[in-house]
PDB file of C-alpha atoms in Angstrom:
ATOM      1  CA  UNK H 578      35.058  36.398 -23.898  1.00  0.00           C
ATOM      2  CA  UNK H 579      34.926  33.163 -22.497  1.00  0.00           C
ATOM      3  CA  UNK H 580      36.870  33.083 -19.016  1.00  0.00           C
ATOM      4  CA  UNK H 581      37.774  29.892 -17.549  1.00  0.00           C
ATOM      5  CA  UNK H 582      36.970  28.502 -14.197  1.00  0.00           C
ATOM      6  CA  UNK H 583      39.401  25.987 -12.803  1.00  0.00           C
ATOM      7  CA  UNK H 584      36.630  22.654 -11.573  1.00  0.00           C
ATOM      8  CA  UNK H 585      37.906  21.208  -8.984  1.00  0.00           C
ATOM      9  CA  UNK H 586      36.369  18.403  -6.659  1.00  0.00           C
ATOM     10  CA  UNK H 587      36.249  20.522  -3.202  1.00  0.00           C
ATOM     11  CA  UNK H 588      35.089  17.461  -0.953  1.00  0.00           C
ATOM     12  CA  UNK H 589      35.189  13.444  -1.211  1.00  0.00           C
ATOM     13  CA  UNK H 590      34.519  10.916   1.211  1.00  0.00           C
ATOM     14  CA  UNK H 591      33.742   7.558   1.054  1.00  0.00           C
ATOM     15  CA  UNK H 592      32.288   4.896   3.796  1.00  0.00           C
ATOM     16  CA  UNK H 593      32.825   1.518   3.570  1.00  0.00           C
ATOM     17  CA  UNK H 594      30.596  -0.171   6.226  1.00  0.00           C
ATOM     18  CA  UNK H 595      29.117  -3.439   4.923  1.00  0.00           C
ATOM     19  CA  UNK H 596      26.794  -3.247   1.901  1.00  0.00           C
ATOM     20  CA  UNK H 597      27.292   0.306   1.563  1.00  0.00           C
ATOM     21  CA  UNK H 598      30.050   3.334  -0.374  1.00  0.00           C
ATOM     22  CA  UNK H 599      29.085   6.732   0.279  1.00  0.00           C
ATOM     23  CA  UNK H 600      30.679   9.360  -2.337  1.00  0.00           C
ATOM     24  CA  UNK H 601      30.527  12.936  -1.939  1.00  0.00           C
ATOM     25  CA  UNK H 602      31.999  15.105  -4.515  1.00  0.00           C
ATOM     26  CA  UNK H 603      31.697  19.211  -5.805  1.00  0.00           C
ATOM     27  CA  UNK H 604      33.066  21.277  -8.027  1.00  0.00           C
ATOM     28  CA  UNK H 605      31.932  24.912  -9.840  1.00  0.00           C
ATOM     29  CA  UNK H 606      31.574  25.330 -14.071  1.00  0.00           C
ATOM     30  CA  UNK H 607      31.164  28.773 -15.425  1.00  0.00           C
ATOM     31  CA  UNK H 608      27.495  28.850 -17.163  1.00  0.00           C
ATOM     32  CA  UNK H 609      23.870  29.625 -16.880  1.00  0.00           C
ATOM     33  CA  UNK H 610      22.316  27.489 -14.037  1.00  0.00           C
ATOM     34  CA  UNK H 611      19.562  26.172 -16.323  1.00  0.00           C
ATOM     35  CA  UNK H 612      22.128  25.257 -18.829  1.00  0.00           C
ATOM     36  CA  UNK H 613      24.293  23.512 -16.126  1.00  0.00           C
ATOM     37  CA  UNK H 614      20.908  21.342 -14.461  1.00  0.00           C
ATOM     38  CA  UNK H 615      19.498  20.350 -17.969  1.00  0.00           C
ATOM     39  CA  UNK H 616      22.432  18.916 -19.238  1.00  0.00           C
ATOM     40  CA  UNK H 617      23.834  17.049 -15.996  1.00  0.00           C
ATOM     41  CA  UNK H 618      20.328  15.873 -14.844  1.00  0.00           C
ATOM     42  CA  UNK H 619      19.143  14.194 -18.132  1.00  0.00           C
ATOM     43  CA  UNK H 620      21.435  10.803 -17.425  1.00  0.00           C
ATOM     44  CA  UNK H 621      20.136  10.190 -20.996  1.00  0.00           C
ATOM     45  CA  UNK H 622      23.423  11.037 -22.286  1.00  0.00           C
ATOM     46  CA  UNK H 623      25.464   9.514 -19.229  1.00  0.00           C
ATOM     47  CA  UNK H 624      27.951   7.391 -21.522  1.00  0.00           C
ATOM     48  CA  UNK H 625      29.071  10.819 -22.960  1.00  0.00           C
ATOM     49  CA  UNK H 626      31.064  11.842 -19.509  1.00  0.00           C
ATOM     50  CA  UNK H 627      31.305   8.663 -16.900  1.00  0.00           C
ATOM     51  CA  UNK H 628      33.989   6.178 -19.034  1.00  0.00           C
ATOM     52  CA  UNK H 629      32.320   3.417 -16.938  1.00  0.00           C
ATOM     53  CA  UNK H 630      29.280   3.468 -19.222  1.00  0.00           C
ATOM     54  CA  UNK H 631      29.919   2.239 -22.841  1.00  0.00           C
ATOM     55  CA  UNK H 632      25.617   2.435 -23.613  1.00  0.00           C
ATOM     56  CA  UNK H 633      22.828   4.794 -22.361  1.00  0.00           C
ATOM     57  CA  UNK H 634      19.220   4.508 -23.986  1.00  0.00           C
ATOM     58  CA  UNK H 635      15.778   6.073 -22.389  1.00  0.00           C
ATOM     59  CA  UNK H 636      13.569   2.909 -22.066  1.00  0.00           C
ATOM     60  CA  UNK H 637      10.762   3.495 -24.404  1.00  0.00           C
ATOM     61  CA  UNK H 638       8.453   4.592 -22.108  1.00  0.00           C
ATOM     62  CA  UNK H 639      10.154   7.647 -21.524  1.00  0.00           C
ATOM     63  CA  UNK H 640      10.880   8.417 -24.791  1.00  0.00           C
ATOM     64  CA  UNK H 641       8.167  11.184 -24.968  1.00  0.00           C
ATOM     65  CA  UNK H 642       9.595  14.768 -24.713  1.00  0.00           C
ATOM     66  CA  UNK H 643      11.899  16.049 -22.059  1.00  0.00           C
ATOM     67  CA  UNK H 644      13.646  14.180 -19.373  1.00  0.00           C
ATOM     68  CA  UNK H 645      11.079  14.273 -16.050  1.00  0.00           C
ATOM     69  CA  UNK H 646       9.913  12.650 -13.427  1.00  0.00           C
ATOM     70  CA  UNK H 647       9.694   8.653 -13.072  1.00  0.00           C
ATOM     71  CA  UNK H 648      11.467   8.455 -16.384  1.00  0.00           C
ATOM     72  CA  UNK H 649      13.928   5.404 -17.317  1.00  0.00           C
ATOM     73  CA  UNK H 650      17.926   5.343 -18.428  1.00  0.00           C
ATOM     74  CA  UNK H 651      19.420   1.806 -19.079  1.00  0.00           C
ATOM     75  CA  UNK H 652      22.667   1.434 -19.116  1.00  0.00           C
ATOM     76  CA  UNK H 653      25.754  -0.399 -20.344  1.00  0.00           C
ATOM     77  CA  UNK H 654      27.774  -0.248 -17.491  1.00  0.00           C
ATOM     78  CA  UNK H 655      31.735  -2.080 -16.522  1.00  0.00           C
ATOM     79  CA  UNK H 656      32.463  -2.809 -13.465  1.00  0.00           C
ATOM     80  CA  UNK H 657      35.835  -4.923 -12.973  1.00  0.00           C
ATOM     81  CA  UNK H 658      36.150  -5.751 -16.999  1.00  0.00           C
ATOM     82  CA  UNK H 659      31.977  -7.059 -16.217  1.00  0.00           C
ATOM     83  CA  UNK H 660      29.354  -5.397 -18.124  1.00  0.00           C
ATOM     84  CA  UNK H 661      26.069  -5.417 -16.631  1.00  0.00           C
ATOM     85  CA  UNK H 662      23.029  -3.591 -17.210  1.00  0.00           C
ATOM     86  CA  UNK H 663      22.236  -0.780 -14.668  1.00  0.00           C
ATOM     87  CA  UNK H 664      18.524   1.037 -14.484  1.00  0.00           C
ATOM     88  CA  UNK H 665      18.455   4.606 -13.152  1.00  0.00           C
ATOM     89  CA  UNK H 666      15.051   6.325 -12.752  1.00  0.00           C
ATOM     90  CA  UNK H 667      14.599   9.979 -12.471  1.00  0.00           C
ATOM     91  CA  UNK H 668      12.551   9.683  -8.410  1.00  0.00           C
ATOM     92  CA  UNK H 669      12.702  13.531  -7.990  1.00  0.00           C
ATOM     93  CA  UNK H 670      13.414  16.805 -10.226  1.00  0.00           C
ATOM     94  CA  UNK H 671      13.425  20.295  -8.786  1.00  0.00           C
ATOM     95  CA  UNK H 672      14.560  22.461 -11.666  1.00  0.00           C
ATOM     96  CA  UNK H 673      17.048  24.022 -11.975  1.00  0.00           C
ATOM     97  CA  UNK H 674      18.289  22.899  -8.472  1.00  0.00           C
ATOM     98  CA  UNK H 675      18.168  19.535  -7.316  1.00  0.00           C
ATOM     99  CA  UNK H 676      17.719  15.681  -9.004  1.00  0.00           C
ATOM    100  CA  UNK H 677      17.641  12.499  -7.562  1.00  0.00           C
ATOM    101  CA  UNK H 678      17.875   9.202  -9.465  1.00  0.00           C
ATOM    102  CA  UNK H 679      17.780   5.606  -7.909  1.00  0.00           C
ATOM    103  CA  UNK H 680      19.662   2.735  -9.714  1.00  0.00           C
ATOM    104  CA  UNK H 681      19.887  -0.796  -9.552  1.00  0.00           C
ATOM    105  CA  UNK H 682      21.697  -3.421 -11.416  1.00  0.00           C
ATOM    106  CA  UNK H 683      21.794  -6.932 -10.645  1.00  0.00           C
ATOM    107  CA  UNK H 684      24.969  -6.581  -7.608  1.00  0.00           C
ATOM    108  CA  UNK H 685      23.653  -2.775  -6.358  1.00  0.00           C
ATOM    109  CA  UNK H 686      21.632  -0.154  -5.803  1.00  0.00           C
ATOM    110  CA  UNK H 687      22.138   3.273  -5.725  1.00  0.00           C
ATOM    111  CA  UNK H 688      21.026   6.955  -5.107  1.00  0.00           C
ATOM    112  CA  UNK H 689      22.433   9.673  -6.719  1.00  0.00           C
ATOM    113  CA  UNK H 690      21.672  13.216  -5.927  1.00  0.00           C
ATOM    114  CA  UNK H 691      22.589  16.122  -8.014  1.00  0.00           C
ATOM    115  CA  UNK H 692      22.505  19.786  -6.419  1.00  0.00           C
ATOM    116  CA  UNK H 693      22.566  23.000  -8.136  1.00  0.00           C
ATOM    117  CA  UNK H 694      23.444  26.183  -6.620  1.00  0.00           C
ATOM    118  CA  UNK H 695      24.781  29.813  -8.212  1.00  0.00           C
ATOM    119  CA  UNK H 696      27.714  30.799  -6.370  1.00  0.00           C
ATOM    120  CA  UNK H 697      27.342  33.515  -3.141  1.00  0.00           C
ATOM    121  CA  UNK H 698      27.892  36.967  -5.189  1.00  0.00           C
ATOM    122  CA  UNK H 699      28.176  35.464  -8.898  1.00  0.00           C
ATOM    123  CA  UNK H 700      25.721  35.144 -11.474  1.00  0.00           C
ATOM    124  CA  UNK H 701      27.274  32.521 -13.549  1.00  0.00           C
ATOM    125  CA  UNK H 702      29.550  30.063 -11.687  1.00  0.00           C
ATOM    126  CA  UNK H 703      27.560  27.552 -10.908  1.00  0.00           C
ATOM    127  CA  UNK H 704      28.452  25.064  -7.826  1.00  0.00           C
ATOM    128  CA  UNK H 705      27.690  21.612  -8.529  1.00  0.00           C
ATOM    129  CA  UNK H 706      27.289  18.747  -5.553  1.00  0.00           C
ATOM    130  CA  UNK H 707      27.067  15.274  -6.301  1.00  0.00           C
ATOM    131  CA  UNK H 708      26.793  12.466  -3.488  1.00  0.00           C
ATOM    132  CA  UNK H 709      26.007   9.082  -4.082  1.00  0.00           C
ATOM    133  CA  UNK H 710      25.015   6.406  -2.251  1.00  0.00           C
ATOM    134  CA  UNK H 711      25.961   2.656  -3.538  1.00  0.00           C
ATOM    135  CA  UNK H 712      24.336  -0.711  -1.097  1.00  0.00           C
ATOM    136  CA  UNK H 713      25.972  -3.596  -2.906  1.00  0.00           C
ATOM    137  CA  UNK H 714      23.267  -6.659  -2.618  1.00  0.00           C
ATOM    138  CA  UNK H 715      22.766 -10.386  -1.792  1.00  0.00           C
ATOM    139  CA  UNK H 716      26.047 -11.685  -0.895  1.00  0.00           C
ATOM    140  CA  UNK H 717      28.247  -8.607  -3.167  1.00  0.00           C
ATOM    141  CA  UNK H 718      27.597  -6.393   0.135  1.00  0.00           C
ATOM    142  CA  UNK H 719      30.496  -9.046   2.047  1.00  0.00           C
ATOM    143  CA  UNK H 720      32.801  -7.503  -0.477  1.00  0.00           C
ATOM    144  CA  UNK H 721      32.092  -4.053   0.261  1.00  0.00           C
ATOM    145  CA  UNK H 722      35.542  -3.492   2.203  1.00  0.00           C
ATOM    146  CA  UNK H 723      37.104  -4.397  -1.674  1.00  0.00           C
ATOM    147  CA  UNK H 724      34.688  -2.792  -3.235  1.00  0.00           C
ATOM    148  CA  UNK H 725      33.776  -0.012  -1.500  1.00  0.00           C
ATOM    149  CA  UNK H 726      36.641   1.981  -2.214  1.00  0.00           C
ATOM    150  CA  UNK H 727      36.420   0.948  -5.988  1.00  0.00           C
ATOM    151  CA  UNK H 728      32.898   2.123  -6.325  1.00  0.00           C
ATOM    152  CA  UNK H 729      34.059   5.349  -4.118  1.00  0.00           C
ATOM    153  CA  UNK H 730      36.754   5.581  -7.317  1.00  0.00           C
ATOM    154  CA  UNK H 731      34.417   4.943  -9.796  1.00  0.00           C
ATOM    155  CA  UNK H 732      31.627   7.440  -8.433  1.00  0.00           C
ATOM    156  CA  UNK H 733      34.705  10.104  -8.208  1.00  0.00           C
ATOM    157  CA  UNK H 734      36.182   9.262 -11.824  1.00  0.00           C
ATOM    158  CA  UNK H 735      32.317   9.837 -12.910  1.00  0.00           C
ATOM    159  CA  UNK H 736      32.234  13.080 -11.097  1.00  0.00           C
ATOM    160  CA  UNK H 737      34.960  14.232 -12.754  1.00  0.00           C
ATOM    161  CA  UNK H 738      33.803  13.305 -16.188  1.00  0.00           C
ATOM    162  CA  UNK H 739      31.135  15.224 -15.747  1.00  0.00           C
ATOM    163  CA  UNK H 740      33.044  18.169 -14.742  1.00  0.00           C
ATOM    164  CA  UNK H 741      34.985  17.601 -17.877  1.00  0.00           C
ATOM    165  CA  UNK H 742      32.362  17.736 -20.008  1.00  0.00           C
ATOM    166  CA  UNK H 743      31.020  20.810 -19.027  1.00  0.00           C
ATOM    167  CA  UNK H 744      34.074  22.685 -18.911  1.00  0.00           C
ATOM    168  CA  UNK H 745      33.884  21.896 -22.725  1.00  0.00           C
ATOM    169  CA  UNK H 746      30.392  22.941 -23.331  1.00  0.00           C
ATOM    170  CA  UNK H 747      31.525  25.817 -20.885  1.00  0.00           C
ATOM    171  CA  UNK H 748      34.383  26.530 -23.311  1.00  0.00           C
ATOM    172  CA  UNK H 749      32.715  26.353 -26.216  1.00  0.00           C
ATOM    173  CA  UNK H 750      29.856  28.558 -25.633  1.00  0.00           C
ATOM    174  CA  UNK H 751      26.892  25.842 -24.734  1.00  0.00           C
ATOM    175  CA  UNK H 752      26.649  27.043 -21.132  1.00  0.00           C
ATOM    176  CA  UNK H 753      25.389  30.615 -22.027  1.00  0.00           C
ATOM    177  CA  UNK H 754      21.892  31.458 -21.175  1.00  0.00           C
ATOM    178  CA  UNK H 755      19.527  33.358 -23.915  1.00  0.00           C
ATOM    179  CA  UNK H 756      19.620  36.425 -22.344  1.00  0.00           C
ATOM    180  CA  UNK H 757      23.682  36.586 -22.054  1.00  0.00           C
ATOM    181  CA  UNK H 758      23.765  35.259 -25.422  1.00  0.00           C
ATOM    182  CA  UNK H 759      21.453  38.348 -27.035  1.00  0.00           C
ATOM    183  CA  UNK H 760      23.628  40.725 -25.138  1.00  0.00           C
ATOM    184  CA  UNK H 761      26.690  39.986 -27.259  1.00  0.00           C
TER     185      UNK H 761
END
């Protein structure tokens, strides 16, 4: 039987000093850890959980196997009814525990870093941490006190899709590793 975890974001804060929006958010999903880091790490499939990204395609030189390393996601992204093009690259993987991506699109840059840990004394909740940092550039950083807390939103409303998402895959079964699976 399936038992559902409730996902809720423990921790968010956001700084606003010029050019830059700090957002830190967590939350815990019932699954194998593996499971968990494959799916929210490969940012691949980004437009499937963060509604502020209508398009996400792996540049064609990273179309060879598996999500890794110095790999390439453009996306389709709206900011403010805009849509601009936003490139993340995969700078750092450390599987099944930590991945770090760098973005830029033609108003910001960004780092995003995804953590991975099992919960103290459980097997399968898995606690997820993602903080991101957003620098606004040229002259979009002297409308970081506007936009900061808008990005802060965004990066939160993001979080949560992700959550979302793998609640569902938790719920429907996707989130089991092998070995749990076989023991059925």
């Amino acid at each position: 039987s399936i038992q559902r975890v409730q996902a809720t974001a423990v921790s968010t804060s956001n700084d606003y000093s010029l050019g830059n929006s700090l957002s830190e958010n967590s939350f815990e999903v019932k699954g194998d850890i593996e499971k968990v880091f494959q799916y929210a790490a490969d940012f691949s499939h980004i437009d499937r959980w963060d509604s502020g990204t209508t398009d996400a395609k792996l540049r064609e030189s990273s179309k060879r196997g598996a999500f890794k390393v110095g790999d390439t996601v453009s996306l389709m992204t709206v900011l403010l009814g805009v849509k601009t093009v936003t490139v993340y690259q995969l700078l750092e993987m450390e599987g099944p525990n930590k991945a770090v991506f760098f973005g830029i699109s033609r108003f910001h840059e960004s780092t995003d870093v995804l953590t991975f840990t099992r919960k103290p004394g459980s097997e399968d909740i898995v606690q997820v941490n993602y903080t991101t940092k957003i620098e606004l550039v040229r002259w979009y950083k002297y409308f970081q006190f506007f936009l900061g807390f808008l990005m802060g939103n965004l990066a939160q409303e993001a979080v949560e899709g992700l959550q979302e998402k793998l609640q569902q895959m938790q719920e429907q079964g996707k989130l089991v590793s092998e070995k749990a699976s076989a023991a059925r």
